[in-house]
Short mmCIF file of C-alpha atoms in Angstrom, two decimals:
data_model
loop_
_atom_site.label_atom_id
_atom_site.label_comp_id
_atom_site.label_asym_id
_atom_site.label_seq_id
_atom_site.Cartn_x
_atom_site.Cartn_y
_atom_site.Cartn_z
CA MET A 118 -22.54 0.52 -7.00
CA VAL A 119 -19.49 2.71 -6.41
CA LEU A 120 -17.06 1.14 -3.97
CA LYS A 121 -15.89 3.69 -1.41
CA ILE A 122 -12.30 3.11 -0.29
CA TYR A 123 -10.01 4.85 2.19
CA LEU A 124 -6.30 4.01 2.02
CA GLY A 125 -3.87 5.09 4.72
CA ASP A 126 -0.10 5.00 5.21
CA LEU A 127 -0.08 6.42 8.70
CA THR A 128 2.64 8.05 10.75
CA HIS A 129 2.91 8.80 14.45
CA ASP A 130 2.90 12.54 15.06
CA GLY A 131 2.02 12.90 18.75
CA THR A 132 5.26 14.71 19.61
CA GLY A 133 4.76 17.34 16.92
CA ASN A 134 7.23 15.52 14.67
CA TYR A 135 6.53 12.86 12.04
CA ALA A 136 7.93 9.40 12.65
CA THR A 137 7.88 8.64 8.92
CA ASP A 138 7.87 11.94 7.06
CA LEU A 139 7.32 10.48 3.58
CA ILE A 140 4.66 11.15 0.98
CA PRO A 141 2.46 7.98 0.86
CA TYR A 142 3.72 6.80 -2.52
CA ASN A 143 2.91 3.17 -1.62
CA ILE A 144 -0.85 3.66 -1.32
CA GLY A 145 -0.66 6.07 -4.24
CA LEU A 146 0.47 3.17 -6.43
CA ILE A 147 -2.35 0.97 -5.10
CA ALA A 148 -4.92 3.70 -5.80
CA SER A 149 -3.56 4.53 -9.26
CA TYR A 150 -3.68 0.92 -10.38
CA ALA A 151 -7.16 0.37 -8.90
CA LYS A 152 -8.52 3.43 -10.71
CA ALA A 153 -6.92 2.32 -13.98
CA GLU A 154 -8.42 -1.18 -13.69
CA LEU A 155 -11.82 -0.38 -12.13
CA GLY A 156 -12.52 3.19 -13.23
CA ASP A 157 -15.76 4.66 -11.90
CA LYS A 158 -16.50 1.52 -9.88
CA VAL A 159 -14.22 2.83 -7.12
CA GLU A 160 -13.90 6.12 -5.24
CA ILE A 161 -10.60 6.36 -3.34
CA ARG A 162 -9.24 8.79 -0.74
CA LEU A 163 -5.68 8.72 0.63
CA PHE A 164 -4.52 9.54 4.16
CA LYS A 165 -1.23 10.07 5.96
CA TYR A 166 -2.37 11.62 9.23
CA ALA A 167 -4.42 9.56 11.70
CA GLU A 168 -6.50 12.49 12.93
CA LYS A 169 -7.70 13.33 9.42
CA LEU A 170 -8.55 9.69 8.77
CA ILE A 171 -10.54 9.39 12.02
CA ASP A 172 -12.49 12.54 11.12
CA ALA A 173 -13.29 11.10 7.68
CA LEU A 174 -14.36 7.77 9.19
CA LYS A 175 -16.78 9.56 11.50
CA GLU A 176 -18.14 11.86 8.78
CA SER A 177 -18.54 9.33 5.97
CA PRO A 178 -17.28 5.78 6.60
CA PRO A 179 -16.09 3.77 3.58
CA ASP A 180 -16.85 0.25 2.44
CA ILE A 181 -13.15 -0.73 2.60
CA LEU A 182 -10.38 0.61 4.80
CA GLY A 183 -6.89 -0.32 3.58
CA LEU A 184 -3.84 0.45 5.75
CA SER A 185 -0.11 -0.10 5.46
CA ASN A 186 1.48 -2.52 7.91
CA TYR A 187 5.11 -1.84 8.78
CA CYS A 188 6.96 -2.34 12.07
CA TRP A 189 6.73 1.42 12.74
CA ASN A 190 2.95 1.76 12.34
CA ALA A 191 1.54 -1.76 12.91
CA ASN A 192 -0.17 -0.93 16.21
CA GLN A 193 -1.33 2.46 14.96
CA SER A 194 -2.97 0.88 11.91
CA GLU A 195 -4.68 -1.72 14.10
CA TRP A 196 -5.95 1.05 16.41
CA ILE A 197 -7.52 2.78 13.40
CA CYS A 198 -9.09 -0.52 12.31
CA GLN A 199 -10.66 -0.83 15.75
CA ILE A 200 -12.03 2.71 15.58
CA ALA A 201 -13.42 2.03 12.10
CA LYS A 202 -15.19 -1.13 13.29
CA GLU A 203 -16.70 0.75 16.23
CA ILE A 204 -18.04 3.44 13.88
CA ARG A 205 -19.34 0.98 11.29
CA PRO A 206 -19.02 -2.73 12.11
CA ASN A 207 -19.39 -3.85 8.48
CA ILE A 208 -16.37 -1.86 7.27
CA ILE A 209 -13.91 -4.36 5.79
CA THR A 210 -10.31 -3.81 6.84
CA VAL A 211 -7.37 -4.80 4.64
CA LYS A 212 -3.66 -4.40 5.34
CA GLY A 213 -0.56 -4.71 3.23
CA GLY A 214 3.12 -4.29 3.90
CA THR A 215 6.28 -6.03 4.99
CA ASN A 216 5.40 -6.54 8.67
CA TYR A 217 3.78 -9.88 7.87
CA PRO A 218 5.07 -13.47 8.20
CA PHE A 219 5.92 -15.72 5.26
CA ASP A 220 4.75 -19.02 6.82
CA ALA A 221 1.14 -20.12 7.30
CA HIS A 222 1.45 -20.85 11.04
CA ASN A 223 2.59 -17.34 11.88
CA GLN A 224 0.20 -15.77 9.38
CA LYS A 225 -2.67 -17.31 11.32
CA LEU A 226 -1.15 -16.06 14.58
CA PHE A 227 -1.01 -12.59 13.03
CA PHE A 228 -4.80 -12.54 12.67
CA GLN A 229 -5.18 -13.75 16.25
CA GLN A 230 -3.06 -10.83 17.44
CA PHE A 231 -4.60 -8.19 15.16
CA LYS A 232 -8.27 -8.98 15.65
CA PHE A 233 -9.63 -5.97 13.78
CA THR A 234 -7.81 -6.89 10.55
CA ASP A 235 -10.02 -8.84 8.15
CA PHE A 236 -7.58 -9.46 5.29
CA HIS A 237 -3.88 -9.11 4.61
CA ILE A 238 -2.21 -8.86 1.22
CA PHE A 239 0.97 -10.87 0.79
CA TYR A 240 3.67 -9.83 -1.69
CA GLU A 241 3.00 -7.01 -4.19
CA GLY A 242 -0.20 -5.13 -3.59
CA GLU A 243 -1.55 -3.54 -6.75
CA VAL A 244 -3.04 -6.57 -8.50
CA ALA A 245 -4.02 -8.24 -5.21
CA PHE A 246 -5.98 -5.19 -4.08
CA VAL A 247 -7.84 -5.04 -7.40
CA ASN A 248 -8.65 -8.74 -6.98
CA PHE A 249 -10.09 -7.94 -3.57
CA CYS A 250 -12.20 -5.06 -4.90
CA LYS A 251 -13.61 -7.32 -7.62
CA ALA A 252 -14.44 -9.98 -5.02
CA TYR A 253 -16.18 -7.37 -2.87
CA LEU A 254 -18.23 -6.10 -5.81
CA SER A 255 -19.41 -9.68 -6.37
CA GLU A 256 -19.96 -10.61 -2.70
CA GLN A 257 -20.30 -7.86 -0.11
CA LYS A 258 -20.84 -9.96 3.01
CA LEU A 259 -17.70 -10.13 5.13
CA ALA A 260 -18.29 -13.64 6.47
CA LYS A 261 -18.60 -15.04 2.94
CA LEU A 262 -15.63 -13.06 1.62
CA LYS A 263 -13.44 -14.55 4.34
CA GLU A 264 -14.24 -18.04 3.06
CA ILE A 265 -13.14 -17.24 -0.51
CA PRO A 266 -9.48 -17.78 -1.53
CA ILE A 267 -8.76 -14.42 -3.22
CA ALA A 268 -5.51 -14.30 -5.17
CA GLY A 269 -2.89 -12.39 -3.23
CA LEU A 270 -4.82 -12.22 0.06
CA GLN A 271 -5.27 -14.15 3.26
CA SER A 272 -7.90 -14.23 5.99
CA VAL A 273 -9.21 -16.60 8.65
CA SER A 274 -12.40 -18.57 7.98
CA PRO A 275 -15.19 -17.65 10.44
CA SER A 276 -16.65 -21.15 10.18
CA SER A 277 -13.54 -23.33 10.54
CA GLY A 278 -10.94 -20.99 12.03
CA ASN A 279 -8.49 -22.07 9.34
CA LEU A 280 -6.25 -19.75 7.34
CA VAL A 281 -7.79 -19.01 3.95
CA SER A 282 -5.06 -18.23 1.43
CA GLY A 283 -5.48 -17.36 -2.22
CA PRO A 284 -2.77 -18.20 -4.77
CA LYS A 285 0.23 -15.95 -5.21
CA VAL A 286 -0.27 -13.14 -7.69
CA PRO A 287 2.31 -13.15 -10.49
CA ARG A 288 4.44 -10.03 -10.35
CA LEU A 289 3.80 -7.29 -12.87
CA LYS A 290 6.41 -7.54 -15.63
CA ASN A 291 5.88 -4.00 -16.91
CA LEU A 292 5.80 -1.64 -13.94
CA ASP A 293 4.65 1.19 -16.18
CA ASP A 294 1.27 -0.58 -16.18
CA ILE A 295 0.85 1.16 -12.81
CA PRO A 296 0.01 4.81 -13.57
CA SER A 297 2.32 7.19 -11.74
CA PRO A 298 0.58 8.56 -8.64
CA TYR A 299 2.69 11.70 -9.00
CA LEU A 300 1.91 12.39 -12.65
CA THR A 301 -1.80 11.66 -12.17
CA GLY A 302 -1.88 14.23 -9.35
CA ILE A 303 -3.35 12.02 -6.64
CA LEU A 304 -0.42 12.77 -4.32
CA ASP A 305 -0.53 16.55 -4.78
CA ASP A 306 -2.17 17.17 -1.39
CA PHE A 307 0.82 15.60 0.36
CA PHE A 308 3.27 18.23 -0.86
CA ASP A 309 2.49 20.07 2.36
CA GLY A 310 5.95 21.09 3.52
CA ASN A 311 6.12 18.28 6.09
CA LEU A 312 6.58 15.20 3.91
CA ALA A 313 9.43 14.23 1.59
CA PRO A 314 8.82 12.60 -1.81
CA VAL A 315 9.74 8.96 -2.34
CA PHE A 316 9.69 6.78 -5.46
CA GLU A 317 10.97 3.54 -7.01
CA SER A 318 13.00 3.01 -10.15
CA THR A 319 13.02 -0.79 -9.80
CA ARG A 320 11.47 -3.59 -7.78
CA GLY A 321 13.03 -6.84 -6.74
CA CYS A 322 16.50 -8.05 -5.86
CA PRO A 323 18.66 -10.98 -7.09
CA PHE A 324 20.13 -11.55 -3.62
CA THR A 325 18.60 -13.71 -0.89
CA CYS A 326 19.53 -11.88 2.31
CA ASN A 327 17.43 -13.39 5.07
CA PHE A 328 17.10 -10.11 6.99
CA CYS A 329 15.23 -8.52 4.07
CA ASN A 330 11.66 -9.07 2.88
CA ALA A 331 12.95 -8.86 -0.72
CA GLY A 332 15.22 -11.83 -0.04
CA ASP A 333 12.22 -14.09 -0.70
CA ALA A 334 12.42 -15.94 -4.04
CA TYR A 335 9.23 -14.17 -5.18
CA TYR A 336 11.23 -10.95 -5.63
CA ASN A 337 14.26 -12.56 -7.31
CA LYS A 338 13.85 -10.90 -10.71
CA VAL A 339 14.32 -7.14 -10.93
CA ARG A 340 11.53 -5.23 -12.70
CA MET A 341 12.04 -1.67 -13.90
CA PHE A 342 10.06 1.49 -14.41
CA SER A 343 10.97 3.16 -17.70
CA LEU A 344 13.57 5.93 -17.75
CA ASP A 345 11.10 8.27 -19.47
CA ARG A 346 8.64 7.84 -16.61
CA ILE A 347 11.33 8.28 -13.96
CA LYS A 348 12.51 11.49 -15.60
CA GLU A 349 8.97 12.86 -15.74
CA GLU A 350 8.40 11.99 -12.08
CA ILE A 351 11.62 13.64 -10.93
CA GLN A 352 10.84 16.79 -12.89
CA TYR A 353 7.28 16.87 -11.53
CA ILE A 354 8.45 16.32 -7.97
CA GLY A 355 11.07 19.04 -8.38
CA SER A 356 8.45 21.55 -9.51
CA LYS A 357 6.37 20.77 -6.42
CA VAL A 358 9.01 20.70 -3.68
CA ARG A 359 11.15 23.68 -4.65
CA PRO A 360 8.53 26.30 -3.65
CA ILE A 361 7.91 24.62 -0.26
CA GLY A 362 11.54 24.11 0.73
CA ILE A 363 11.80 20.31 0.64
CA TYR A 364 15.23 19.26 -0.63
CA ASN A 365 15.45 15.50 -0.15
CA LEU A 366 14.15 12.75 -2.45
CA ILE A 367 13.98 9.18 -1.11
CA LEU A 368 14.68 6.27 -3.45
CA ALA A 369 12.88 3.11 -2.31
CA ASP A 370 14.66 0.55 -4.52
CA ASN A 371 15.80 -2.68 -2.90
CA ASN A 372 19.17 -2.08 -4.56
CA PHE A 373 20.47 0.93 -6.45
CA GLY A 374 23.71 1.08 -8.40
CA MET A 375 23.61 -2.39 -9.98
CA PHE A 376 22.65 -1.19 -13.46
CA THR A 377 24.36 1.24 -15.83
CA ARG A 378 21.15 3.25 -16.11
CA ASP A 379 21.39 4.07 -12.40
CA ALA A 380 24.13 6.57 -13.25
CA GLU A 381 21.68 8.29 -15.61
CA ILE A 382 19.01 8.34 -12.93
CA SER A 383 21.52 9.90 -10.53
CA GLN A 384 22.19 12.63 -13.08
CA MET A 385 18.46 13.28 -13.38
#
């Protein structure tokens, strides 16, 4: 079978403006890695705008709906999960993002609050999401999937009501193992004149600030994308944004300026 997946990093746009006017690089990374690992076993579409996602859900609902979960779109993502379940009750909903507790007690409370969320990824998402897709391909019944500890994911057992937590996924040491969602072209549709490009040059942070999700020990070592890749991405992004009048580029590193190569990236 081909696993049909919709991934969304949604923004509020009811006022005619975009609350988060960024190209959905985060779900682009998830999709790029999933395609590299699973190939023709998965068919993936990406969404930024809620209206377009709702239309797609009504026209051709997927097997899996994956949505980002941040403080600025948590309720919006849950609303879309509810709509998806009303359209097709056996759609499996998965979230990932930093608006999620670190302790088991509050993780369970999260699922009680967000009742239309079936699974949540904790920590980095690329490998965890592939683990979930593999589990789905082996066992497609939601009730059974929720009983299985899948590495990098959590759910609540339908039979016991307990939190089901898979082991932590080791962080990727070579970030270039994730194909660039810019260079593979899967983000091209989002160069629409409304959204600004965003990318990472590193992941992780050696500091332990307790106001920051990256202050967790899991993120203590800094991993890097290669300079060659970064240069290619910046050049590609530049060729796309110049004709449409977008002049800002957002860098999503936890820290920037700690390494000598950051000066070279700034020159790029």
